[in-house]
Amino acid sequence: MDAIHRDLAEHPEMKRTEKSRIQADHSHIIALIDRLMSSEVAERVFLRYVNEICPHFPGVPFPAGTTAREIREKKPLLFLSILAGSSHGSAEQLVSQDVQRELTKLLKDQLADIIWRNGEKSLEIVQALQIAVLWYRPPLHFEQHNFYMMVNCAAVMALDLGLGRKATPNVMKLSIGPFRRYHPNSSSIEARRTFLVCYYLCMSITMVLRRPILLRWTKYMEESVKILETSPDALPSDKLLCQHVKMAHVGENSKPYPFRIIQDKY
């Protein structure tokens, strides 16, 4: 226990709030971003994501009127992931190739520290991983591809956070006591959307790379699709997202035999 206490003391980015749960502080990411680009350029890249990139696949959308400053201050890791995924591939070069590579490297470094070193889990981290996969910048060498691991990491973290199931009384009890754990509201629109994107990415990897299925269709997913299509709290883009998810579900049901080939070999 002394080793654990020393570890927490040596990492001030991990602190406890008045509710006695560990809350990560990622504000240091803002300073790292500012070293690579001005806030004006960062805002232009963010607007490119909102207006040009996200509409193609609205996996992590924002309500109308959301500003770059708001996401930058409240969700700096997600903001970094958006910058890294949206700074390349545009007709108008918003940042140099060197800055694009540095953003990608910075994102990988932060994800490694936050997930593996600090053991953090949050909805923001899952969304940052999803954007990193959806708008993936390929490495120079094929052996360095890691989008498959990022998809699995996002899905497993979502399950650890309690997504994919309703918030039962037993789950809510985890937020009580000295060893409490934080679970986001799995019935919220954002949580349901995030888990559906995890399913879509897992099925896409399965069909493209012929890997075993990590997430299978559940009643929770079916319920989430209906809610995102009909709820007044859902975003207009959620209807398009649901169509993509339904297509992934068709892929799961239509030709299951290619997915069993790899499983049968082990």
PDB file of C-alpha atoms in Angstrom:
ATOM      1  CA  MET A   1       0.000   0.000   0.000  1.00  0.00           C
ATOM      2  CA  ASP A   2       2.908   2.348   0.706  1.00  0.00           C
ATOM      3  CA  ALA A   3       4.078   1.871  -2.876  1.00  0.00           C
ATOM      4  CA  ILE A   4       0.624   2.803  -4.148  1.00  0.00           C
ATOM      5  CA  HIS A   5       0.559   5.920  -1.968  1.00  0.00           C
ATOM      6  CA  ARG A   6       3.993   6.966  -3.203  1.00  0.00           C
ATOM      7  CA  ASP A   7       2.915   6.413  -6.787  1.00  0.00           C
ATOM      8  CA  LEU A   8      -0.094   8.699  -6.356  1.00  0.00           C
ATOM      9  CA  ALA A   9       2.053  11.322  -4.653  1.00  0.00           C
ATOM     10  CA  GLU A  10       4.561  11.284  -7.490  1.00  0.00           C
ATOM     11  CA  HIS A  11       1.845  11.882 -10.083  1.00  0.00           C
ATOM     12  CA  PRO A  12      -0.022  15.085  -9.190  1.00  0.00           C
ATOM     13  CA  GLU A  13      -2.100  14.788 -12.373  1.00  0.00           C
ATOM     14  CA  MET A  14      -4.114  12.169 -10.468  1.00  0.00           C
ATOM     15  CA  LYS A  15      -6.105  13.822  -7.710  1.00  0.00           C
ATOM     16  CA  ARG A  16      -9.253  13.180  -5.705  1.00  0.00           C
ATOM     17  CA  THR A  17     -12.259  15.450  -5.780  1.00  0.00           C
ATOM     18  CA  GLU A  18     -14.505  16.329  -2.898  1.00  0.00           C
ATOM     19  CA  LYS A  19     -16.481  13.160  -3.689  1.00  0.00           C
ATOM     20  CA  SER A  20     -13.336  11.090  -3.039  1.00  0.00           C
ATOM     21  CA  ARG A  21     -12.923   9.630  -6.498  1.00  0.00           C
ATOM     22  CA  ILE A  22      -9.782   9.956  -8.551  1.00  0.00           C
ATOM     23  CA  GLN A  23     -10.129  12.647 -11.179  1.00  0.00           C
ATOM     24  CA  ALA A  24      -7.495  13.052 -13.858  1.00  0.00           C
ATOM     25  CA  ASP A  25      -6.237  16.487 -14.790  1.00  0.00           C
ATOM     26  CA  HIS A  26      -5.211  16.664 -18.449  1.00  0.00           C
ATOM     27  CA  SER A  27      -4.755  20.423 -18.588  1.00  0.00           C
ATOM     28  CA  HIS A  28      -1.046  19.973 -19.296  1.00  0.00           C
ATOM     29  CA  ILE A  29      -1.997  18.821 -22.806  1.00  0.00           C
ATOM     30  CA  ILE A  30      -3.097  22.364 -23.666  1.00  0.00           C
ATOM     31  CA  ALA A  31       0.428  23.716 -23.162  1.00  0.00           C
ATOM     32  CA  LEU A  32       1.846  20.929 -25.326  1.00  0.00           C
ATOM     33  CA  ILE A  33      -0.580  21.785 -28.122  1.00  0.00           C
ATOM     34  CA  ASP A  34       0.274  25.481 -27.878  1.00  0.00           C
ATOM     35  CA  ARG A  35       3.910  24.642 -28.568  1.00  0.00           C
ATOM     36  CA  LEU A  36       2.920  23.183 -31.936  1.00  0.00           C
ATOM     37  CA  MET A  37       0.275  25.660 -33.145  1.00  0.00           C
ATOM     38  CA  SER A  38      -1.500  28.845 -32.207  1.00  0.00           C
ATOM     39  CA  SER A  39      -4.999  28.785 -30.776  1.00  0.00           C
ATOM     40  CA  GLU A  40      -6.287  30.349 -34.009  1.00  0.00           C
ATOM     41  CA  VAL A  41      -4.886  27.526 -36.142  1.00  0.00           C
ATOM     42  CA  ALA A  42      -6.161  24.944 -33.655  1.00  0.00           C
ATOM     43  CA  GLU A  43      -9.631  26.451 -33.928  1.00  0.00           C
ATOM     44  CA  ARG A  44      -9.509  26.211 -37.728  1.00  0.00           C
ATOM     45  CA  VAL A  45      -8.539  22.539 -37.517  1.00  0.00           C
ATOM     46  CA  PHE A  46     -11.341  21.929 -35.015  1.00  0.00           C
ATOM     47  CA  LEU A  47     -13.872  23.619 -37.294  1.00  0.00           C
ATOM     48  CA  ARG A  48     -12.673  21.447 -40.159  1.00  0.00           C
ATOM     49  CA  TYR A  49     -13.482  18.408 -38.051  1.00  0.00           C
ATOM     50  CA  VAL A  50     -16.936  19.726 -37.139  1.00  0.00           C
ATOM     51  CA  ASN A  51     -17.939  20.936 -40.610  1.00  0.00           C
ATOM     52  CA  GLU A  52     -16.107  18.643 -43.037  1.00  0.00           C
ATOM     53  CA  ILE A  53     -14.925  15.455 -41.364  1.00  0.00           C
ATOM     54  CA  CYS A  54     -17.459  14.522 -38.715  1.00  0.00           C
ATOM     55  CA  PRO A  55     -20.488  14.643 -41.079  1.00  0.00           C
ATOM     56  CA  HIS A  56     -19.002  11.707 -43.040  1.00  0.00           C
ATOM     57  CA  PHE A  57     -19.207   9.509 -39.951  1.00  0.00           C
ATOM     58  CA  PRO A  58     -20.668  11.281 -36.899  1.00  0.00           C
ATOM     59  CA  GLY A  59     -19.184   8.957 -34.314  1.00  0.00           C
ATOM     60  CA  VAL A  60     -18.126  11.751 -31.944  1.00  0.00           C
ATOM     61  CA  PRO A  61     -20.295  14.757 -32.849  1.00  0.00           C
ATOM     62  CA  PHE A  62     -20.909  17.953 -30.923  1.00  0.00           C
ATOM     63  CA  PRO A  63     -24.098  19.963 -30.403  1.00  0.00           C
ATOM     64  CA  ALA A  64     -24.493  23.015 -32.598  1.00  0.00           C
ATOM     65  CA  GLY A  65     -22.637  25.995 -31.215  1.00  0.00           C
ATOM     66  CA  THR A  66     -19.920  23.991 -29.453  1.00  0.00           C
ATOM     67  CA  THR A  67     -16.682  25.974 -29.632  1.00  0.00           C
ATOM     68  CA  ALA A  68     -13.077  24.852 -29.880  1.00  0.00           C
ATOM     69  CA  ARG A  69     -12.308  26.684 -26.645  1.00  0.00           C
ATOM     70  CA  GLU A  70     -14.980  24.732 -24.790  1.00  0.00           C
ATOM     71  CA  ILE A  71     -13.627  21.318 -25.837  1.00  0.00           C
ATOM     72  CA  ARG A  72     -10.044  22.504 -25.380  1.00  0.00           C
ATOM     73  CA  GLU A  73     -10.675  23.428 -21.748  1.00  0.00           C
ATOM     74  CA  LYS A  74     -13.073  20.661 -20.720  1.00  0.00           C
ATOM     75  CA  LYS A  75     -11.721  17.717 -22.748  1.00  0.00           C
ATOM     76  CA  PRO A  76      -8.104  18.432 -23.734  1.00  0.00           C
ATOM     77  CA  LEU A  77      -7.300  14.807 -24.644  1.00  0.00           C
ATOM     78  CA  LEU A  78     -10.288  14.634 -26.982  1.00  0.00           C
ATOM     79  CA  PHE A  79      -9.282  18.012 -28.406  1.00  0.00           C
ATOM     80  CA  LEU A  80      -5.779  16.693 -29.112  1.00  0.00           C
ATOM     81  CA  SER A  81      -7.191  13.616 -30.832  1.00  0.00           C
ATOM     82  CA  ILE A  82      -9.359  15.835 -33.044  1.00  0.00           C
ATOM     83  CA  LEU A  83      -6.382  17.989 -33.999  1.00  0.00           C
ATOM     84  CA  ALA A  84      -4.229  14.957 -34.793  1.00  0.00           C
ATOM     85  CA  GLY A  85      -6.940  13.364 -36.936  1.00  0.00           C
ATOM     86  CA  SER A  86      -8.087  16.514 -38.723  1.00  0.00           C
ATOM     87  CA  SER A  87      -4.797  18.251 -39.483  1.00  0.00           C
ATOM     88  CA  HIS A  88      -3.898  16.044 -42.458  1.00  0.00           C
ATOM     89  CA  GLY A  89      -5.606  15.149 -45.713  1.00  0.00           C
ATOM     90  CA  SER A  90      -7.103  18.565 -46.468  1.00  0.00           C
ATOM     91  CA  ALA A  91      -6.864  20.429 -49.763  1.00  0.00           C
ATOM     92  CA  GLU A  92      -5.720  23.471 -47.822  1.00  0.00           C
ATOM     93  CA  GLN A  93      -2.737  22.670 -45.649  1.00  0.00           C
ATOM     94  CA  LEU A  94      -3.586  24.093 -42.242  1.00  0.00           C
ATOM     95  CA  VAL A  95      -0.378  22.916 -40.554  1.00  0.00           C
ATOM     96  CA  SER A  96       2.932  21.645 -41.867  1.00  0.00           C
ATOM     97  CA  GLN A  97       3.790  17.973 -42.300  1.00  0.00           C
ATOM     98  CA  ASP A  98       6.178  18.204 -39.363  1.00  0.00           C
ATOM     99  CA  VAL A  99       3.449  19.516 -37.079  1.00  0.00           C
ATOM    100  CA  GLN A 100       1.092  16.793 -38.281  1.00  0.00           C
ATOM    101  CA  ARG A 101       3.620  14.127 -37.328  1.00  0.00           C
ATOM    102  CA  GLU A 102       4.273  15.796 -33.972  1.00  0.00           C
ATOM    103  CA  LEU A 103       0.544  15.877 -33.198  1.00  0.00           C
ATOM    104  CA  THR A 104       0.264  12.172 -33.941  1.00  0.00           C
ATOM    105  CA  LYS A 105       3.293  11.415 -31.766  1.00  0.00           C
ATOM    106  CA  LEU A 106       1.956  13.608 -28.958  1.00  0.00           C
ATOM    107  CA  LEU A 107      -1.402  11.830 -29.042  1.00  0.00           C
ATOM    108  CA  LYS A 108       0.257   8.413 -28.842  1.00  0.00           C
ATOM    109  CA  ASP A 109       2.448   9.554 -25.956  1.00  0.00           C
ATOM    110  CA  GLN A 110      -0.523  10.920 -24.007  1.00  0.00           C
ATOM    111  CA  LEU A 111      -2.648   7.834 -24.619  1.00  0.00           C
ATOM    112  CA  ALA A 112       0.211   5.620 -23.454  1.00  0.00           C
ATOM    113  CA  ASP A 113       0.686   7.631 -20.257  1.00  0.00           C
ATOM    114  CA  ILE A 114      -2.996   8.016 -19.489  1.00  0.00           C
ATOM    115  CA  ILE A 115      -4.106   4.454 -20.251  1.00  0.00           C
ATOM    116  CA  TRP A 116      -1.113   2.271 -19.412  1.00  0.00           C
ATOM    117  CA  ARG A 117       0.872   4.315 -16.903  1.00  0.00           C
ATOM    118  CA  ASN A 118      -1.969   5.939 -14.966  1.00  0.00           C
ATOM    119  CA  GLY A 119      -4.643   3.299 -15.586  1.00  0.00           C
ATOM    120  CA  GLU A 120      -7.304   5.903 -16.266  1.00  0.00           C
ATOM    121  CA  LYS A 121     -10.714   5.073 -17.723  1.00  0.00           C
ATOM    122  CA  SER A 122     -13.274   7.586 -18.927  1.00  0.00           C
ATOM    123  CA  LEU A 123     -15.741   8.301 -21.679  1.00  0.00           C
ATOM    124  CA  GLU A 124     -13.392  10.990 -23.014  1.00  0.00           C
ATOM    125  CA  ILE A 125     -10.568   8.474 -23.425  1.00  0.00           C
ATOM    126  CA  VAL A 126     -12.846   6.074 -25.311  1.00  0.00           C
ATOM    127  CA  GLN A 127     -13.944   8.882 -27.640  1.00  0.00           C
ATOM    128  CA  ALA A 128     -10.350  10.011 -28.172  1.00  0.00           C
ATOM    129  CA  LEU A 129      -9.418   6.452 -29.178  1.00  0.00           C
ATOM    130  CA  GLN A 130     -12.376   6.293 -31.548  1.00  0.00           C
ATOM    131  CA  ILE A 131     -11.377   9.478 -33.345  1.00  0.00           C
ATOM    132  CA  ALA A 132      -7.770   8.279 -33.499  1.00  0.00           C
ATOM    133  CA  VAL A 133      -8.989   5.131 -35.280  1.00  0.00           C
ATOM    134  CA  LEU A 134     -11.629   6.710 -37.518  1.00  0.00           C
ATOM    135  CA  TRP A 135      -9.230   9.362 -38.864  1.00  0.00           C
ATOM    136  CA  TYR A 136      -6.084   7.291 -38.562  1.00  0.00           C
ATOM    137  CA  ARG A 137      -2.752   8.569 -39.869  1.00  0.00           C
ATOM    138  CA  PRO A 138      -0.812   5.510 -41.107  1.00  0.00           C
ATOM    139  CA  PRO A 139       2.767   5.107 -39.872  1.00  0.00           C
ATOM    140  CA  LEU A 140       5.718   4.830 -42.215  1.00  0.00           C
ATOM    141  CA  HIS A 141       6.137   1.104 -41.579  1.00  0.00           C
ATOM    142  CA  PHE A 142       3.326  -1.427 -41.811  1.00  0.00           C
ATOM    143  CA  GLU A 143       4.548  -3.273 -38.719  1.00  0.00           C
ATOM    144  CA  GLN A 144       3.797  -0.172 -36.627  1.00  0.00           C
ATOM    145  CA  HIS A 145       0.060  -0.177 -37.357  1.00  0.00           C
ATOM    146  CA  ASN A 146      -1.862  -0.263 -34.078  1.00  0.00           C
ATOM    147  CA  PHE A 147      -5.446   0.713 -34.946  1.00  0.00           C
ATOM    148  CA  TYR A 148      -6.618  -2.847 -34.192  1.00  0.00           C
ATOM    149  CA  MET A 149      -5.262  -2.586 -30.647  1.00  0.00           C
ATOM    150  CA  MET A 150      -6.827   0.868 -30.235  1.00  0.00           C
ATOM    151  CA  VAL A 151     -10.241  -0.478 -31.307  1.00  0.00           C
ATOM    152  CA  ASN A 152      -9.977  -3.299 -28.784  1.00  0.00           C
ATOM    153  CA  CYS A 153      -8.759  -0.918 -26.087  1.00  0.00           C
ATOM    154  CA  ALA A 154     -11.727   1.416 -26.650  1.00  0.00           C
ATOM    155  CA  ALA A 155     -14.201  -1.471 -26.544  1.00  0.00           C
ATOM    156  CA  VAL A 156     -12.728  -3.072 -23.412  1.00  0.00           C
ATOM    157  CA  MET A 157     -12.564   0.281 -21.628  1.00  0.00           C
ATOM    158  CA  ALA A 158     -16.198   0.967 -22.551  1.00  0.00           C
ATOM    159  CA  LEU A 159     -17.161  -2.369 -21.007  1.00  0.00           C
ATOM    160  CA  ASP A 160     -15.120  -1.588 -17.884  1.00  0.00           C
ATOM    161  CA  LEU A 161     -16.971   1.720 -17.582  1.00  0.00           C
ATOM    162  CA  GLY A 162     -20.282  -0.133 -17.533  1.00  0.00           C
ATOM    163  CA  LEU A 163     -21.372   0.796 -21.056  1.00  0.00           C
ATOM    164  CA  GLY A 164     -23.348  -1.787 -22.951  1.00  0.00           C
ATOM    165  CA  ARG A 165     -25.760  -2.450 -20.107  1.00  0.00           C
ATOM    166  CA  LYS A 166     -28.310  -0.558 -18.087  1.00  0.00           C
ATOM    167  CA  ALA A 167     -27.281   1.023 -14.805  1.00  0.00           C
ATOM    168  CA  THR A 168     -28.640  -1.599 -12.409  1.00  0.00           C
ATOM    169  CA  PRO A 169     -28.679  -1.141  -8.612  1.00  0.00           C
ATOM    170  CA  ASN A 170     -25.704  -3.519  -8.310  1.00  0.00           C
ATOM    171  CA  VAL A 171     -23.695  -1.368 -10.705  1.00  0.00           C
ATOM    172  CA  MET A 172     -24.660   1.794  -8.856  1.00  0.00           C
ATOM    173  CA  LYS A 173     -23.362   0.234  -5.609  1.00  0.00           C
ATOM    174  CA  LEU A 174     -19.870   0.401  -7.123  1.00  0.00           C
ATOM    175  CA  SER A 175     -20.013   4.163  -6.547  1.00  0.00           C
ATOM    176  CA  ILE A 176     -20.353   3.676  -2.781  1.00  0.00           C
ATOM    177  CA  GLY A 177     -17.686   2.866  -0.223  1.00  0.00           C
ATOM    178  CA  PRO A 178     -13.906   3.272   0.106  1.00  0.00           C
ATOM    179  CA  PHE A 179     -13.147   1.357  -3.114  1.00  0.00           C
ATOM    180  CA  ARG A 180     -15.699   3.202  -5.220  1.00  0.00           C
ATOM    181  CA  ARG A 181     -15.454   3.230  -9.006  1.00  0.00           C
ATOM    182  CA  TYR A 182     -16.867   5.818 -11.357  1.00  0.00           C
ATOM    183  CA  HIS A 183     -19.322   4.743 -14.025  1.00  0.00           C
ATOM    184  CA  PRO A 184     -20.879   7.183 -16.504  1.00  0.00           C
ATOM    185  CA  ASN A 185     -24.612   6.989 -16.990  1.00  0.00           C
ATOM    186  CA  SER A 186     -24.907   4.152 -19.516  1.00  0.00           C
ATOM    187  CA  SER A 187     -28.457   5.265 -20.337  1.00  0.00           C
ATOM    188  CA  SER A 188     -27.374   8.697 -21.572  1.00  0.00           C
ATOM    189  CA  ILE A 189     -27.377   9.568 -25.260  1.00  0.00           C
ATOM    190  CA  GLU A 190     -23.622  10.135 -25.286  1.00  0.00           C
ATOM    191  CA  ALA A 191     -22.868   6.793 -23.618  1.00  0.00           C
ATOM    192  CA  ARG A 192     -25.167   4.892 -25.973  1.00  0.00           C
ATOM    193  CA  ARG A 193     -23.650   6.596 -29.008  1.00  0.00           C
ATOM    194  CA  THR A 194     -20.136   5.848 -27.811  1.00  0.00           C
ATOM    195  CA  PHE A 195     -20.872   2.157 -27.310  1.00  0.00           C
ATOM    196  CA  LEU A 196     -22.516   1.844 -30.719  1.00  0.00           C
ATOM    197  CA  VAL A 197     -19.382   3.312 -32.304  1.00  0.00           C
ATOM    198  CA  CYS A 198     -17.322   0.718 -30.414  1.00  0.00           C
ATOM    199  CA  TYR A 199     -19.508  -1.995 -31.937  1.00  0.00           C
ATOM    200  CA  TYR A 200     -19.209  -0.510 -35.422  1.00  0.00           C
ATOM    201  CA  LEU A 201     -15.404  -0.323 -35.208  1.00  0.00           C
ATOM    202  CA  CYS A 202     -15.135  -3.878 -33.862  1.00  0.00           C
ATOM    203  CA  MET A 203     -17.303  -5.227 -36.676  1.00  0.00           C
ATOM    204  CA  SER A 204     -15.382  -3.227 -39.280  1.00  0.00           C
ATOM    205  CA  ILE A 205     -12.101  -4.731 -38.046  1.00  0.00           C
ATOM    206  CA  THR A 206     -13.691  -8.183 -38.067  1.00  0.00           C
ATOM    207  CA  MET A 207     -14.879  -7.901 -41.661  1.00  0.00           C
ATOM    208  CA  VAL A 208     -11.780  -6.200 -43.074  1.00  0.00           C
ATOM    209  CA  LEU A 209      -9.007  -8.011 -41.195  1.00  0.00           C
ATOM    210  CA  ARG A 210     -10.934 -11.274 -40.595  1.00  0.00           C
ATOM    211  CA  ARG A 211     -10.418 -11.096 -36.845  1.00  0.00           C
ATOM    212  CA  PRO A 212     -12.641 -12.661 -34.152  1.00  0.00           C
ATOM    213  CA  ILE A 213     -15.664 -10.619 -33.094  1.00  0.00           C
ATOM    214  CA  LEU A 214     -15.058  -8.759 -29.844  1.00  0.00           C
ATOM    215  CA  LEU A 215     -18.531  -7.197 -29.437  1.00  0.00           C
ATOM    216  CA  ARG A 216     -21.724  -8.869 -30.580  1.00  0.00           C
ATOM    217  CA  TRP A 217     -25.162  -7.374 -31.060  1.00  0.00           C
ATOM    218  CA  THR A 218     -27.200  -7.073 -27.870  1.00  0.00           C
ATOM    219  CA  LYS A 219     -30.617  -5.844 -26.772  1.00  0.00           C
ATOM    220  CA  TYR A 220     -28.898  -2.782 -25.309  1.00  0.00           C
ATOM    221  CA  MET A 221     -27.544  -1.898 -28.776  1.00  0.00           C
ATOM    222  CA  GLU A 222     -30.960  -2.427 -30.363  1.00  0.00           C
ATOM    223  CA  GLU A 223     -32.529  -0.209 -27.715  1.00  0.00           C
ATOM    224  CA  SER A 224     -29.797   2.405 -28.196  1.00  0.00           C
ATOM    225  CA  VAL A 225     -30.413   2.590 -31.942  1.00  0.00           C
ATOM    226  CA  LYS A 226     -34.131   3.188 -31.369  1.00  0.00           C
ATOM    227  CA  ILE A 227     -33.423   5.886 -28.784  1.00  0.00           C
ATOM    228  CA  LEU A 228     -30.886   7.693 -30.971  1.00  0.00           C
ATOM    229  CA  GLU A 229     -33.330   7.646 -33.871  1.00  0.00           C
ATOM    230  CA  THR A 230     -36.317   8.943 -31.912  1.00  0.00           C
ATOM    231  CA  SER A 231     -35.165  10.828 -28.821  1.00  0.00           C
ATOM    232  CA  PRO A 232     -35.459  14.638 -28.907  1.00  0.00           C
ATOM    233  CA  ASP A 233     -32.173  14.764 -26.983  1.00  0.00           C
ATOM    234  CA  ALA A 234     -30.290  13.016 -29.781  1.00  0.00           C
ATOM    235  CA  LEU A 235     -28.344  14.999 -32.376  1.00  0.00           C
ATOM    236  CA  PRO A 236     -29.573  15.177 -35.995  1.00  0.00           C
ATOM    237  CA  SER A 237     -26.457  13.296 -37.102  1.00  0.00           C
ATOM    238  CA  ASP A 238     -27.358  10.327 -34.896  1.00  0.00           C
ATOM    239  CA  LYS A 239     -29.813   9.066 -37.521  1.00  0.00           C
ATOM    240  CA  LEU A 240     -26.958   8.675 -40.006  1.00  0.00           C
ATOM    241  CA  LEU A 241     -24.800   6.967 -37.396  1.00  0.00           C
ATOM    242  CA  CYS A 242     -27.590   4.471 -36.724  1.00  0.00           C
ATOM    243  CA  GLN A 243     -27.676   3.534 -40.402  1.00  0.00           C
ATOM    244  CA  HIS A 244     -23.960   2.740 -40.306  1.00  0.00           C
ATOM    245  CA  VAL A 245     -24.456   0.649 -37.164  1.00  0.00           C
ATOM    246  CA  LYS A 246     -27.352  -1.239 -38.752  1.00  0.00           C
ATOM    247  CA  MET A 247     -25.159  -2.069 -41.743  1.00  0.00           C
ATOM    248  CA  ALA A 248     -22.504  -3.423 -39.398  1.00  0.00           C
ATOM    249  CA  HIS A 249     -25.178  -5.582 -37.756  1.00  0.00           C
ATOM    250  CA  VAL A 250     -26.186  -6.892 -41.181  1.00  0.00           C
ATOM    251  CA  GLY A 251     -22.558  -7.817 -41.755  1.00  0.00           C
ATOM    252  CA  GLU A 252     -22.487  -9.733 -38.482  1.00  0.00           C
ATOM    253  CA  ASN A 253     -25.557 -11.767 -39.423  1.00  0.00           C
ATOM    254  CA  SER A 254     -25.130 -12.233 -43.163  1.00  0.00           C
ATOM    255  CA  LYS A 255     -21.828 -14.122 -43.485  1.00  0.00           C
ATOM    256  CA  PRO A 256     -20.619 -15.467 -40.166  1.00  0.00           C
ATOM    257  CA  TYR A 257     -18.377 -18.151 -41.661  1.00  0.00           C
ATOM    258  CA  PRO A 258     -15.379 -15.911 -42.513  1.00  0.00           C
ATOM    259  CA  PHE A 259     -15.196 -14.833 -38.884  1.00  0.00           C
ATOM    260  CA  ARG A 260     -15.066 -18.444 -37.642  1.00  0.00           C
ATOM    261  CA  ILE A 261     -12.124 -19.376 -39.827  1.00  0.00           C
ATOM    262  CA  ILE A 262      -9.544 -17.764 -37.564  1.00  0.00           C
ATOM    263  CA  GLN A 263     -11.278 -18.918 -34.387  1.00  0.00           C
ATOM    264  CA  ASP A 264     -11.275 -22.545 -35.608  1.00  0.00           C
ATOM    265  CA  LYS A 265      -7.510 -22.445 -36.089  1.00  0.00           C
ATOM    266  CA  TYR A 266      -6.858 -21.936 -32.383  1.00  0.00           C
TER     267      TYR A 266
END
